mmCIF file with all atom_site columns, N, CA and C in Angstrom:
data_model
loop_
_atom_site.group_PDB
_atom_site.id
_atom_site.type_symbol
_atom_site.label_atom_id
_atom_site.label_alt_id
_atom_site.label_comp_id
_atom_site.label_asym_id
_atom_site.label_entity_id
_atom_site.label_seq_id
_atom_site.pdbx_PDB_ins_code
_atom_site.Cartn_x
_atom_site.Cartn_y
_atom_site.Cartn_z
_atom_site.occupancy
_atom_site.B_iso_or_equiv
_atom_site.pdbx_formal_charge
_atom_site.auth_seq_id
_atom_site.auth_comp_id
_atom_site.auth_asym_id
_atom_site.auth_atom_id
_atom_site.pdbx_PDB_model_num
ATOM 1   N N  . MET T 1 1  ? 0.818  -1.194 0.000   1.00 68.00 ? 57  MET T N  1
ATOM 2   C CA . MET T 1 1  ? 0.000  0.000  0.000   1.00 68.00 ? 57  MET T CA 1
ATOM 3   C C  . MET T 1 1  ? 0.866  1.262  0.000   1.00 68.00 ? 57  MET T C  1
ATOM 4   N N  . ILE T 1 2  ? 1.910  1.269  0.838   1.00 70.00 ? 58  ILE T N  1
ATOM 5   C CA . ILE T 1 2  ? 2.789  2.433  0.895   1.00 70.00 ? 58  ILE T CA 1
ATOM 6   C C  . ILE T 1 2  ? 3.557  2.575  -0.410  1.00 70.00 ? 58  ILE T C  1
ATOM 7   N N  . ALA T 1 3  ? 4.003  1.444  -0.963  1.00 74.00 ? 59  ALA T N  1
ATOM 8   C CA . ALA T 1 3  ? 4.751  1.491  -2.223  1.00 74.00 ? 59  ALA T CA 1
ATOM 9   C C  . ALA T 1 3  ? 3.878  2.016  -3.356  1.00 74.00 ? 59  ALA T C  1
ATOM 10  N N  . ARG T 1 4  ? 2.612  1.680  -3.354  1.00 77.00 ? 60  ARG T N  1
ATOM 11  C CA . ARG T 1 4  ? 1.703  2.160  -4.400  1.00 77.00 ? 60  ARG T CA 1
ATOM 12  C C  . ARG T 1 4  ? 1.522  3.672  -4.308  1.00 77.00 ? 60  ARG T C  1
ATOM 13  N N  . ARG T 1 5  ? 1.380  4.187  -3.096  1.00 76.00 ? 61  ARG T N  1
ATOM 14  C CA . ARG T 1 5  ? 1.240  5.637  -2.931  1.00 76.00 ? 61  ARG T CA 1
ATOM 15  C C  . ARG T 1 5  ? 2.519  6.356  -3.337  1.00 76.00 ? 61  ARG T C  1
ATOM 16  N N  . ARG T 1 6  ? 3.659  5.775  -2.960  1.00 77.00 ? 62  ARG T N  1
ATOM 17  C CA . ARG T 1 6  ? 4.936  6.393  -3.316  1.00 77.00 ? 62  ARG T CA 1
ATOM 18  C C  . ARG T 1 6  ? 5.124  6.380  -4.835  1.00 77.00 ? 62  ARG T C  1
ATOM 19  N N  . PHE T 1 7  ? 4.741  5.273  -5.481  1.00 80.00 ? 63  PHE T N  1
ATOM 20  C CA . PHE T 1 7  ? 4.845  5.201  -6.941  1.00 80.00 ? 63  PHE T CA 1
ATOM 21  C C  . PHE T 1 7  ? 3.984  6.270  -7.595  1.00 80.00 ? 63  PHE T C  1
ATOM 22  N N  . ARG T 1 8  ? 2.789  6.488  -7.078  1.00 81.00 ? 64  ARG T N  1
ATOM 23  C CA . ARG T 1 8  ? 1.907  7.513  -7.645  1.00 81.00 ? 64  ARG T CA 1
ATOM 24  C C  . ARG T 1 8  ? 2.507  8.900  -7.486  1.00 81.00 ? 64  ARG T C  1
ATOM 25  N N  . ARG T 1 9  ? 3.102  9.166  -6.328  1.00 80.00 ? 65  ARG T N  1
ATOM 26  C CA . ARG T 1 9  ? 3.699  10.485 -6.106  1.00 80.00 ? 65  ARG T CA 1
ATOM 27  C C  . ARG T 1 9  ? 4.889  10.719 -7.029  1.00 80.00 ? 65  ARG T C  1
ATOM 28  N N  . VAL T 1 10 ? 5.739  9.720  -7.138  1.00 82.00 ? 66  VAL T N  1
ATOM 29  C CA . VAL T 1 10 ? 6.927  9.865  -7.979  1.00 82.00 ? 66  VAL T CA 1
ATOM 30  C C  . VAL T 1 10 ? 6.542  9.936  -9.452  1.00 82.00 ? 66  VAL T C  1
ATOM 31  N N  . SER T 1 11 ? 5.555  9.163  -9.859  1.00 84.00 ? 67  SER T N  1
ATOM 32  C CA . SER T 1 11 ? 5.149  9.190  -11.265 1.00 84.00 ? 67  SER T CA 1
ATOM 33  C C  . SER T 1 11 ? 4.493  10.510 -11.647 1.00 84.00 ? 67  SER T C  1
ATOM 34  N N  . SER T 1 12 ? 3.951  11.235 -10.675 1.00 83.00 ? 68  SER T N  1
ATOM 35  C CA . SER T 1 12 ? 3.363  12.536 -10.991 1.00 83.00 ? 68  SER T CA 1
ATOM 36  C C  . SER T 1 12 ? 4.428  13.542 -11.412 1.00 83.00 ? 68  SER T C  1
ATOM 37  N N  . VAL T 1 13 ? 5.675  13.303 -11.036 1.00 84.00 ? 69  VAL T N  1
ATOM 38  C CA . VAL T 1 13 ? 6.772  14.179 -11.453 1.00 84.00 ? 69  VAL T CA 1
ATOM 39  C C  . VAL T 1 13 ? 7.526  13.587 -12.641 1.00 84.00 ? 69  VAL T C  1
ATOM 40  N N  . LEU T 1 14 ? 7.729  12.283 -12.639 1.00 88.00 ? 70  LEU T N  1
ATOM 41  C CA . LEU T 1 14 ? 8.466  11.653 -13.729 1.00 88.00 ? 70  LEU T CA 1
ATOM 42  C C  . LEU T 1 14 ? 7.700  11.698 -15.051 1.00 88.00 ? 70  LEU T C  1
ATOM 43  N N  . GLY T 1 15 ? 6.391  11.679 -15.002 1.00 90.00 ? 71  GLY T N  1
ATOM 44  C CA . GLY T 1 15 ? 5.589  11.718 -16.222 1.00 90.00 ? 71  GLY T CA 1
ATOM 45  C C  . GLY T 1 15 ? 5.819  12.975 -17.051 1.00 90.00 ? 71  GLY T C  1
ATOM 46  N N  . PRO T 1 16 ? 5.623  14.160 -16.479 1.00 90.00 ? 72  PRO T N  1
ATOM 47  C CA . PRO T 1 16 ? 5.889  15.378 -17.258 1.00 90.00 ? 72  PRO T CA 1
ATOM 48  C C  . PRO T 1 16 ? 7.354  15.521 -17.661 1.00 90.00 ? 72  PRO T C  1
ATOM 49  N N  . THR T 1 17 ? 8.267  15.048 -16.815 1.00 91.00 ? 73  THR T N  1
ATOM 50  C CA . THR T 1 17 ? 9.685  15.097 -17.170 1.00 91.00 ? 73  THR T CA 1
ATOM 51  C C  . THR T 1 17 ? 9.961  14.244 -18.397 1.00 91.00 ? 73  THR T C  1
ATOM 52  N N  . LEU T 1 18 ? 9.362  13.077 -18.451 1.00 94.00 ? 74  LEU T N  1
ATOM 53  C CA . LEU T 1 18 ? 9.546  12.192 -19.595 1.00 94.00 ? 74  LEU T CA 1
ATOM 54  C C  . LEU T 1 18 ? 8.902  12.770 -20.851 1.00 94.00 ? 74  LEU T C  1
ATOM 55  N N  . LYS T 1 19 ? 7.796  13.473 -20.696 1.00 95.00 ? 75  LYS T N  1
ATOM 56  C CA . LYS T 1 19 ? 7.168  14.105 -21.855 1.00 95.00 ? 75  LYS T CA 1
ATOM 57  C C  . LYS T 1 19 ? 8.035  15.241 -22.401 1.00 95.00 ? 75  LYS T C  1
ATOM 58  N N  . TRP T 1 20 ? 8.670  15.997 -21.537 1.00 95.00 ? 76  TRP T N  1
ATOM 59  C CA . TRP T 1 20 ? 9.591  17.037 -22.000 1.00 95.00 ? 76  TRP T CA 1
ATOM 60  C C  . TRP T 1 20 ? 10.812 16.427 -22.671 1.00 95.00 ? 76  TRP T C  1
ATOM 61  N N  . PHE T 1 21 ? 11.281 15.301 -22.132 1.00 95.00 ? 77  PHE T N  1
ATOM 62  C CA . PHE T 1 21 ? 12.398 14.598 -22.757 1.00 95.00 ? 77  PHE T CA 1
ATOM 63  C C  . PHE T 1 21 ? 12.003 14.108 -24.147 1.00 95.00 ? 77  PHE T C  1
ATOM 64  N N  . ALA T 1 22 ? 10.782 13.654 -24.296 1.00 95.00 ? 78  ALA T N  1
ATOM 65  C CA . ALA T 1 22 ? 10.302 13.194 -25.600 1.00 95.00 ? 78  ALA T CA 1
ATOM 66  C C  . ALA T 1 22 ? 10.255 14.347 -26.595 1.00 95.00 ? 78  ALA T C  1
ATOM 67  N N  . ALA T 1 23 ? 9.920  15.527 -26.127 1.00 94.00 ? 79  ALA T N  1
ATOM 68  C CA . ALA T 1 23 ? 9.855  16.681 -27.026 1.00 94.00 ? 79  ALA T CA 1
ATOM 69  C C  . ALA T 1 23 ? 11.226 17.035 -27.588 1.00 94.00 ? 79  ALA T C  1
ATOM 70  N N  . LEU T 1 24 ? 12.282 16.688 -26.880 1.00 95.00 ? 80  LEU T N  1
ATOM 71  C CA . LEU T 1 24 ? 13.628 16.969 -27.376 1.00 95.00 ? 80  LEU T CA 1
ATOM 72  C C  . LEU T 1 24 ? 13.969 16.155 -28.620 1.00 95.00 ? 80  LEU T C  1
ATOM 73  N N  . PHE T 1 25 ? 13.268 15.054 -28.851 1.00 96.00 ? 81  PHE T N  1
ATOM 74  C CA . PHE T 1 25 ? 13.496 14.262 -30.055 1.00 96.00 ? 81  PHE T CA 1
ATOM 75  C C  . PHE T 1 25 ? 13.030 14.998 -31.311 1.00 96.00 ? 81  PHE T C  1
ATOM 76  N N  . LEU T 1 26 ? 12.273 16.069 -31.153 1.00 95.00 ? 82  LEU T N  1
ATOM 77  C CA . LEU T 1 26 ? 11.841 16.841 -32.313 1.00 95.00 ? 82  LEU T CA 1
ATOM 78  C C  . LEU T 1 26 ? 13.006 17.574 -32.975 1.00 95.00 ? 82  LEU T C  1
ATOM 79  N N  . ILE T 1 27 ? 14.018 17.927 -32.188 1.00 96.00 ? 83  ILE T N  1
ATOM 80  C CA . ILE T 1 27 ? 15.159 18.667 -32.740 1.00 96.00 ? 83  ILE T CA 1
ATOM 81  C C  . ILE T 1 27 ? 15.942 17.814 -33.741 1.00 96.00 ? 83  ILE T C  1
ATOM 82  N N  . PRO T 1 28 ? 16.458 16.631 -33.342 1.00 96.00 ? 84  PRO T N  1
ATOM 83  C CA . PRO T 1 28 ? 17.171 15.844 -34.354 1.00 96.00 ? 84  PRO T CA 1
ATOM 84  C C  . PRO T 1 28 ? 16.244 15.314 -35.449 1.00 96.00 ? 84  PRO T C  1
ATOM 85  N N  . GLY T 1 29 ? 14.977 15.125 -35.129 1.00 95.00 ? 85  GLY T N  1
ATOM 86  C CA . GLY T 1 29 ? 14.032 14.694 -36.152 1.00 95.00 ? 85  GLY T CA 1
ATOM 87  C C  . GLY T 1 29 ? 13.839 15.742 -37.230 1.00 95.00 ? 85  GLY T C  1
ATOM 88  N N  . SER T 1 30 ? 13.773 17.002 -36.819 1.00 96.00 ? 86  SER T N  1
ATOM 89  C CA . SER T 1 30 ? 13.615 18.067 -37.809 1.00 96.00 ? 86  SER T CA 1
ATOM 90  C C  . SER T 1 30 ? 14.891 18.251 -38.630 1.00 96.00 ? 86  SER T C  1
ATOM 91  N N  . VAL T 1 31 ? 16.054 18.046 -38.014 1.00 96.00 ? 87  VAL T N  1
ATOM 92  C CA . VAL T 1 31 ? 17.311 18.112 -38.768 1.00 96.00 ? 87  VAL T CA 1
ATOM 93  C C  . VAL T 1 31 ? 17.376 16.975 -39.784 1.00 96.00 ? 87  VAL T C  1
ATOM 94  N N  . ALA T 1 32 ? 16.954 15.785 -39.375 1.00 96.00 ? 88  ALA T N  1
ATOM 95  C CA . ALA T 1 32 ? 16.937 14.651 -40.301 1.00 96.00 ? 88  ALA T CA 1
ATOM 96  C C  . ALA T 1 32 ? 15.958 14.900 -41.442 1.00 96.00 ? 88  ALA T C  1
ATOM 97  N N  . LEU T 1 33 ? 14.838 15.511 -41.136 1.00 95.00 ? 89  LEU T N  1
ATOM 98  C CA . LEU T 1 33 ? 13.863 15.835 -42.178 1.00 95.00 ? 89  LEU T CA 1
ATOM 99  C C  . LEU T 1 33 ? 14.428 16.870 -43.147 1.00 95.00 ? 89  LEU T C  1
ATOM 100 N N  . TYR T 1 34 ? 15.151 17.838 -42.613 1.00 96.00 ? 90  TYR T N  1
ATOM 101 C CA . TYR T 1 34 ? 15.767 18.874 -43.445 1.00 96.00 ? 90  TYR T CA 1
ATOM 102 C C  . TYR T 1 34 ? 16.801 18.279 -44.398 1.00 96.00 ? 90  TYR T C  1
ATOM 103 N N  . HIS T 1 35 ? 17.582 17.319 -43.900 1.00 96.00 ? 91  HIS T N  1
ATOM 104 C CA . HIS T 1 35 ? 18.629 16.704 -44.720 1.00 96.00 ? 91  HIS T CA 1
ATOM 105 C C  . HIS T 1 35 ? 18.110 15.570 -45.597 1.00 96.00 ? 91  HIS T C  1
ATOM 106 N N  . GLY T 1 36 ? 16.869 15.215 -45.458 1.00 95.00 ? 92  GLY T N  1
ATOM 107 C CA . GLY T 1 36 ? 16.275 14.193 -46.301 1.00 95.00 ? 92  GLY T CA 1
ATOM 108 C C  . GLY T 1 36 ? 16.570 12.767 -45.878 1.00 95.00 ? 92  GLY T C  1
ATOM 109 N N  . THR T 1 37 ? 16.999 12.572 -44.638 1.00 95.00 ? 93  THR T N  1
ATOM 110 C CA . THR T 1 37 ? 17.248 11.219 -44.140 1.00 95.00 ? 93  THR T CA 1
ATOM 111 C C  . THR T 1 37 ? 16.021 10.719 -43.387 1.00 95.00 ? 93  THR T C  1
ATOM 112 N N  . SER T 1 38 ? 16.093 9.503  -42.924 1.00 94.00 ? 94  SER T N  1
ATOM 113 C CA . SER T 1 38 ? 14.951 8.879  -42.255 1.00 94.00 ? 94  SER T CA 1
ATOM 114 C C  . SER T 1 38 ? 14.700 9.516  -40.885 1.00 94.00 ? 94  SER T C  1
ATOM 115 N N  . VAL T 1 39 ? 13.440 9.802  -40.602 1.00 94.00 ? 95  VAL T N  1
ATOM 116 C CA . VAL T 1 39 ? 13.078 10.380 -39.308 1.00 94.00 ? 95  VAL T CA 1
ATOM 117 C C  . VAL T 1 39 ? 12.541 9.329  -38.344 1.00 94.00 ? 95  VAL T C  1
ATOM 118 N N  . TRP T 1 40 ? 12.339 8.095  -38.807 1.00 95.00 ? 96  TRP T N  1
ATOM 119 C CA . TRP T 1 40 ? 11.788 7.044  -37.949 1.00 95.00 ? 96  TRP T CA 1
ATOM 120 C C  . TRP T 1 40 ? 12.640 6.757  -36.720 1.00 95.00 ? 96  TRP T C  1
ATOM 121 N N  . PRO T 1 41 ? 13.978 6.794  -36.801 1.00 95.00 ? 97  PRO T N  1
ATOM 122 C CA . PRO T 1 41 ? 14.758 6.555  -35.581 1.00 95.00 ? 97  PRO T CA 1
ATOM 123 C C  . PRO T 1 41 ? 14.512 7.591  -34.485 1.00 95.00 ? 97  PRO T C  1
ATOM 124 N N  . PHE T 1 42 ? 13.909 8.704  -34.820 1.00 95.00 ? 98  PHE T N  1
ATOM 125 C CA . PHE T 1 42 ? 13.604 9.732  -33.827 1.00 95.00 ? 98  PHE T CA 1
ATOM 126 C C  . PHE T 1 42 ? 12.124 9.751  -33.454 1.00 95.00 ? 98  PHE T C  1
ATOM 127 N N  . LEU T 1 43 ? 11.259 9.393  -34.387 1.00 95.00 ? 99  LEU T N  1
ATOM 128 C CA . LEU T 1 43 ? 9.822  9.431  -34.108 1.00 95.00 ? 99  LEU T CA 1
ATOM 129 C C  . LEU T 1 43 ? 9.359  8.280  -33.222 1.00 95.00 ? 99  LEU T C  1
ATOM 130 N N  . VAL T 1 44 ? 9.959  7.110  -33.386 1.00 96.00 ? 100 VAL T N  1
ATOM 131 C CA . VAL T 1 44 ? 9.547  5.955  -32.573 1.00 96.00 ? 100 VAL T CA 1
ATOM 132 C C  . VAL T 1 44 ? 9.870  6.181  -31.094 1.00 96.00 ? 100 VAL T C  1
ATOM 133 N N  . PRO T 1 45 ? 11.116 6.563  -30.732 1.00 96.00 ? 101 PRO T N  1
ATOM 134 C CA . PRO T 1 45 ? 11.363 6.832  -29.305 1.00 96.00 ? 101 PRO T CA 1
ATOM 135 C C  . PRO T 1 45 ? 10.564 8.019  -28.778 1.00 96.00 ? 101 PRO T C  1
ATOM 136 N N  . LEU T 1 46 ? 10.297 9.000  -29.648 1.00 96.00 ? 102 LEU T N  1
ATOM 137 C CA . LEU T 1 46 ? 9.474  10.132 -29.229 1.00 96.00 ? 102 LEU T CA 1
ATOM 138 C C  . LEU T 1 46 ? 8.089  9.655  -28.828 1.00 96.00 ? 102 LEU T C  1
ATOM 139 N N  . ALA T 1 47 ? 7.491  8.810  -29.648 1.00 96.00 ? 103 ALA T N  1
ATOM 140 C CA . ALA T 1 47 ? 6.145  8.314  -29.354 1.00 96.00 ? 103 ALA T CA 1
ATOM 141 C C  . ALA T 1 47 ? 6.128  7.436  -28.109 1.00 96.00 ? 103 ALA T C  1
ATOM 142 N N  . VAL T 1 48 ? 7.133  6.589  -27.956 1.00 97.00 ? 104 VAL T N  1
ATOM 143 C CA . VAL T 1 48 ? 7.189  5.706  -26.787 1.00 97.00 ? 104 VAL T CA 1
ATOM 144 C C  . VAL T 1 48 ? 7.387  6.519  -25.512 1.00 97.00 ? 104 VAL T C  1
ATOM 145 N N  . ALA T 1 49 ? 8.327  7.464  -25.542 1.00 96.00 ? 105 ALA T N  1
ATOM 146 C CA . ALA T 1 49 ? 8.596  8.276  -24.353 1.00 96.00 ? 105 ALA T CA 1
ATOM 147 C C  . ALA T 1 49 ? 7.397  9.149  -23.999 1.00 96.00 ? 105 ALA T C  1
ATOM 148 N N  . PHE T 1 50 ? 6.750  9.722  -25.005 1.00 96.00 ? 106 PHE T N  1
ATOM 149 C CA . PHE T 1 50 ? 5.589  10.566 -24.726 1.00 96.00 ? 106 PHE T CA 1
ATOM 150 C C  . PHE T 1 50 ? 4.434  9.740  -24.177 1.00 96.00 ? 106 PHE T C  1
ATOM 151 N N  . GLY T 1 51 ? 4.214  8.567  -24.759 1.00 96.00 ? 107 GLY T N  1
ATOM 152 C CA . GLY T 1 51 ? 3.139  7.699  -24.269 1.00 96.00 ? 107 GLY T CA 1
ATOM 153 C C  . GLY T 1 51 ? 3.382  7.228  -22.848 1.00 96.00 ? 107 GLY T C  1
ATOM 154 N N  . LEU T 1 52 ? 4.617  6.857  -22.554 1.00 95.00 ? 108 LEU T N  1
ATOM 155 C CA . LEU T 1 52 ? 4.949  6.431  -21.197 1.00 95.00 ? 108 LEU T CA 1
ATOM 156 C C  . LEU T 1 52 ? 4.845  7.596  -20.219 1.00 95.00 ? 108 LEU T C  1
ATOM 157 N N  . GLY T 1 53 ? 5.284  8.771  -20.632 1.00 94.00 ? 109 GLY T N  1
ATOM 158 C CA . GLY T 1 53 ? 5.160  9.954  -19.780 1.00 94.00 ? 109 GLY T CA 1
ATOM 159 C C  . GLY T 1 53 ? 3.716  10.319 -19.511 1.00 94.00 ? 109 GLY T C  1
ATOM 160 N N  . TRP T 1 54 ? 2.876  10.211 -20.538 1.00 95.00 ? 110 TRP T N  1
ATOM 161 C CA . TRP T 1 54 ? 1.454  10.491 -20.351 1.00 95.00 ? 110 TRP T CA 1
ATOM 162 C C  . TRP T 1 54 ? 0.831  9.490  -19.384 1.00 95.00 ? 110 TRP T C  1
ATOM 163 N N  . ALA T 1 55 ? 1.190  8.215  -19.533 1.00 94.00 ? 111 ALA T N  1
ATOM 164 C CA . ALA T 1 55 ? 0.634  7.185  -18.648 1.00 94.00 ? 111 ALA T CA 1
ATOM 165 C C  . ALA T 1 55 ? 1.086  7.404  -17.207 1.00 94.00 ? 111 ALA T C  1
ATOM 166 N N  . LEU T 1 56 ? 2.349  7.748  -17.011 1.00 91.00 ? 112 LEU T N  1
ATOM 167 C CA . LEU T 1 56 ? 2.834  8.000  -15.654 1.00 91.00 ? 112 LEU T CA 1
ATOM 168 C C  . LEU T 1 56 ? 2.165  9.226  -15.050 1.00 91.00 ? 112 LEU T C  1
ATOM 169 N N  . GLU T 1 57 ? 1.974  10.250 -15.850 1.00 89.00 ? 113 GLU T N  1
ATOM 170 C CA . GLU T 1 57 ? 1.299  11.450 -15.341 1.00 89.00 ? 113 GLU T CA 1
ATOM 171 C C  . GLU T 1 57 ? -0.158 11.153 -14.999 1.00 89.00 ? 113 GLU T C  1
ATOM 172 N N  . TRP T 1 58 ? -0.804 10.318 -15.782 1.00 91.00 ? 114 TRP T N  1
ATOM 173 C CA . TRP T 1 58 ? -2.195 9.950  -15.519 1.00 91.00 ? 114 TRP T CA 1
ATOM 174 C C  . TRP T 1 58 ? -2.302 9.127  -14.240 1.00 91.00 ? 114 TRP T C  1
ATOM 175 N N  . VAL T 1 59 ? -1.357 8.223  -14.024 1.00 86.00 ? 115 VAL T N  1
ATOM 176 C CA . VAL T 1 59 ? -1.370 7.396  -12.809 1.00 86.00 ? 115 VAL T CA 1
ATOM 177 C C  . VAL T 1 59 ? -1.146 8.261  -11.576 1.00 86.00 ? 115 VAL T C  1
ATOM 178 N N  . GLY T 1 60 ? -0.260 9.240  -11.692 1.00 79.00 ? 116 GLY T N  1
ATOM 179 C CA . GLY T 1 60 ? 0.094  10.044 -10.532 1.00 79.00 ? 116 GLY T CA 1
ATOM 180 C C  . GLY T 1 60 ? -0.702 11.311 -10.364 1.00 79.00 ? 116 GLY T C  1
ATOM 181 N N  . ALA T 1 61 ? -1.838 11.422 -11.017 1.00 77.00 ? 117 ALA T N  1
ATOM 182 C CA . ALA T 1 61 ? -2.640 12.640 -10.900 1.00 77.00 ? 117 ALA T CA 1
ATOM 183 C C  . ALA T 1 61 ? -3.117 12.830 -9.462  1.00 77.00 ? 117 ALA T C  1
ATOM 184 N N  . ASP T 1 62 ? -3.157 14.076 -9.022  1.00 77.00 ? 118 ASP T N  1
ATOM 185 C CA . ASP T 1 62 ? -3.628 14.453 -7.681  1.00 77.00 ? 118 ASP T CA 1
ATOM 186 C C  . ASP T 1 62 ? -2.785 13.841 -6.573  1.00 77.00 ? 118 ASP T C  1
ATOM 187 N N  . SER T 1 63 ? -1.481 13.800 -6.765  1.00 74.00 ? 119 SER T N  1
ATOM 188 C CA . SER T 1 63 ? -0.578 13.296 -5.730  1.00 74.00 ? 119 SER T CA 1
ATOM 189 C C  . SER T 1 63 ? 0.418  14.385 -5.373  1.00 74.00 ? 119 SER T C  1
ATOM 190 N N  . GLU T 1 64 ? 0.753  14.466 -4.093  1.00 76.00 ? 120 GLU T N  1
ATOM 191 C CA . GLU T 1 64 ? 1.724  15.448 -3.638  1.00 76.00 ? 120 GLU T CA 1
ATOM 192 C C  . GLU T 1 64 ? 2.970  14.738 -3.147  1.00 76.00 ? 120 GLU T C  1
ATOM 193 N N  . LEU T 1 65 ? 4.123  15.341 -3.406  1.00 74.00 ? 121 LEU T N  1
ATOM 194 C CA . LEU T 1 65 ? 5.393  14.749 -2.998  1.00 74.00 ? 121 LEU T CA 1
ATOM 195 C C  . LEU T 1 65 ? 5.686  15.030 -1.533  1.00 74.00 ? 121 LEU T C  1
ATOM 196 N N  . THR T 1 66 ? 6.398  14.111 -0.917  1.00 77.00 ? 122 THR T N  1
ATOM 197 C CA . THR T 1 66 ? 6.934  14.318 0.419   1.00 77.00 ? 122 THR T CA 1
ATOM 198 C C  . THR T 1 66 ? 8.451  14.417 0.302   1.00 77.00 ? 122 THR T C  1
ATOM 199 N N  . VAL T 1 67 ? 9.119  14.670 1.408   1.00 80.00 ? 123 VAL T N  1
ATOM 200 C CA . VAL T 1 67 ? 10.575 14.781 1.399   1.00 80.00 ? 123 VAL T CA 1
ATOM 201 C C  . VAL T 1 67 ? 11.210 13.461 0.991   1.00 80.00 ? 123 VAL T C  1
ATOM 202 N N  . THR T 1 68 ? 10.674 12.358 1.480   1.00 79.00 ? 124 THR T N  1
ATOM 203 C CA . THR T 1 68 ? 11.209 11.042 1.134   1.00 79.00 ? 124 THR T CA 1
ATOM 204 C C  . THR T 1 68 ? 11.067 10.776 -0.357  1.00 79.00 ? 124 THR T C  1
ATOM 205 N N  . ASP T 1 69 ? 9.950  11.166 -0.940  1.00 75.00 ? 125 ASP T N  1
ATOM 206 C CA . ASP T 1 69 ? 9.761  10.991 -2.376  1.00 75.00 ? 125 ASP T CA 1
ATOM 207 C C  . ASP T 1 69 ? 10.722 11.870 -3.169  1.00 75.00 ? 125 ASP T C  1
ATOM 208 N N  . GLY T 1 70 ? 11.032 13.034 -2.650  1.00 77.00 ? 126 GLY T N  1
ATOM 209 C CA . GLY T 1 70 ? 12.008 13.906 -3.304  1.00 77.00 ? 126 GLY T CA 1
ATOM 210 C C  . GLY T 1 70 ? 13.383 13.273 -3.358  1.00 77.00 ? 126 GLY T C  1
ATOM 211 N N  . PHE T 1 71 ? 13.778 12.616 -2.265  1.00 80.00 ? 127 PHE T N  1
ATOM 212 C CA . PHE T 1 71 ? 15.057 11.907 -2.272  1.00 80.00 ? 127 PHE T CA 1
ATOM 213 C C  . PHE T 1 71 ? 15.041 10.773 -3.287  1.00 80.00 ? 127 PHE T C  1
ATOM 214 N N  . LEU T 1 72 ? 13.924 10.091 -3.418  1.00 76.00 ? 128 LEU T N  1
ATOM 215 C CA . LEU T 1 72 ? 13.803 9.012  -4.394  1.00 76.00 ? 128 LEU T CA 1
ATOM 216 C C  . LEU T 1 72 ? 13.917 9.552  -5.816  1.00 76.00 ? 128 LEU T C  1
ATOM 217 N N  . LEU T 1 73 ? 13.317 10.703 -6.078  1.00 75.00 ? 129 LEU T N  1
ATOM 218 C CA . LEU T 1 73 ? 13.404 11.299 -7.409  1.00 75.00 ? 129 LEU T CA 1
ATOM 219 C C  . LEU T 1 73 ? 14.825 11.716 -7.752  1.00 75.00 ? 129 LEU T C  1
ATOM 220 N N  . VAL T 1 74 ? 15.555 12.212 -6.776  1.00 79.00 ? 130 VAL T N  1
ATOM 221 C CA . VAL T 1 74 ? 16.930 12.630 -7.031  1.00 79.00 ? 130 VAL T CA 1
ATOM 222 C C  . VAL T 1 74 ? 17.796 11.436 -7.391  1.00 79.00 ? 130 VAL T C  1
ATOM 223 N N  . THR T 1 75 ? 17.545 10.299 -6.773  1.00 80.00 ? 131 THR T N  1
ATOM 224 C CA . THR T 1 75 ? 18.352 9.121  -7.080  1.00 80.00 ? 131 THR T CA 1
ATOM 225 C C  . THR T 1 75 ? 17.978 8.508  -8.417  1.00 80.00 ? 131 THR T C  1
ATOM 226 N N  . LEU T 1 76 ? 16.759 8.733  -8.899  1.00 71.00 ? 132 LEU T N  1
ATOM 227 C CA . LEU T 1 76 ? 16.370 8.185  -10.199 1.00 71.00 ? 132 LEU T CA 1
ATOM 228 C C  . LEU T 1 76 ? 16.963 9.014  -11.299 1.00 71.00 ? 132 LEU T C  1
#
């Protein structure tokens, strides 16, 4: 029970972080598009990271972090 609550709290922060990380794949993807090379190596991880970030954010909705959860986030 405690682990489930902690997972929800941590996922409420990791989800948006992962979505921002996914957005960074747009930069090399746009460069690849400009040069006429394949963009699939950038679009697939973008979609996976964004989907996982969205799912983590959805799981952790309405959760507040504690000090212990903050230490856990720093180690991740």
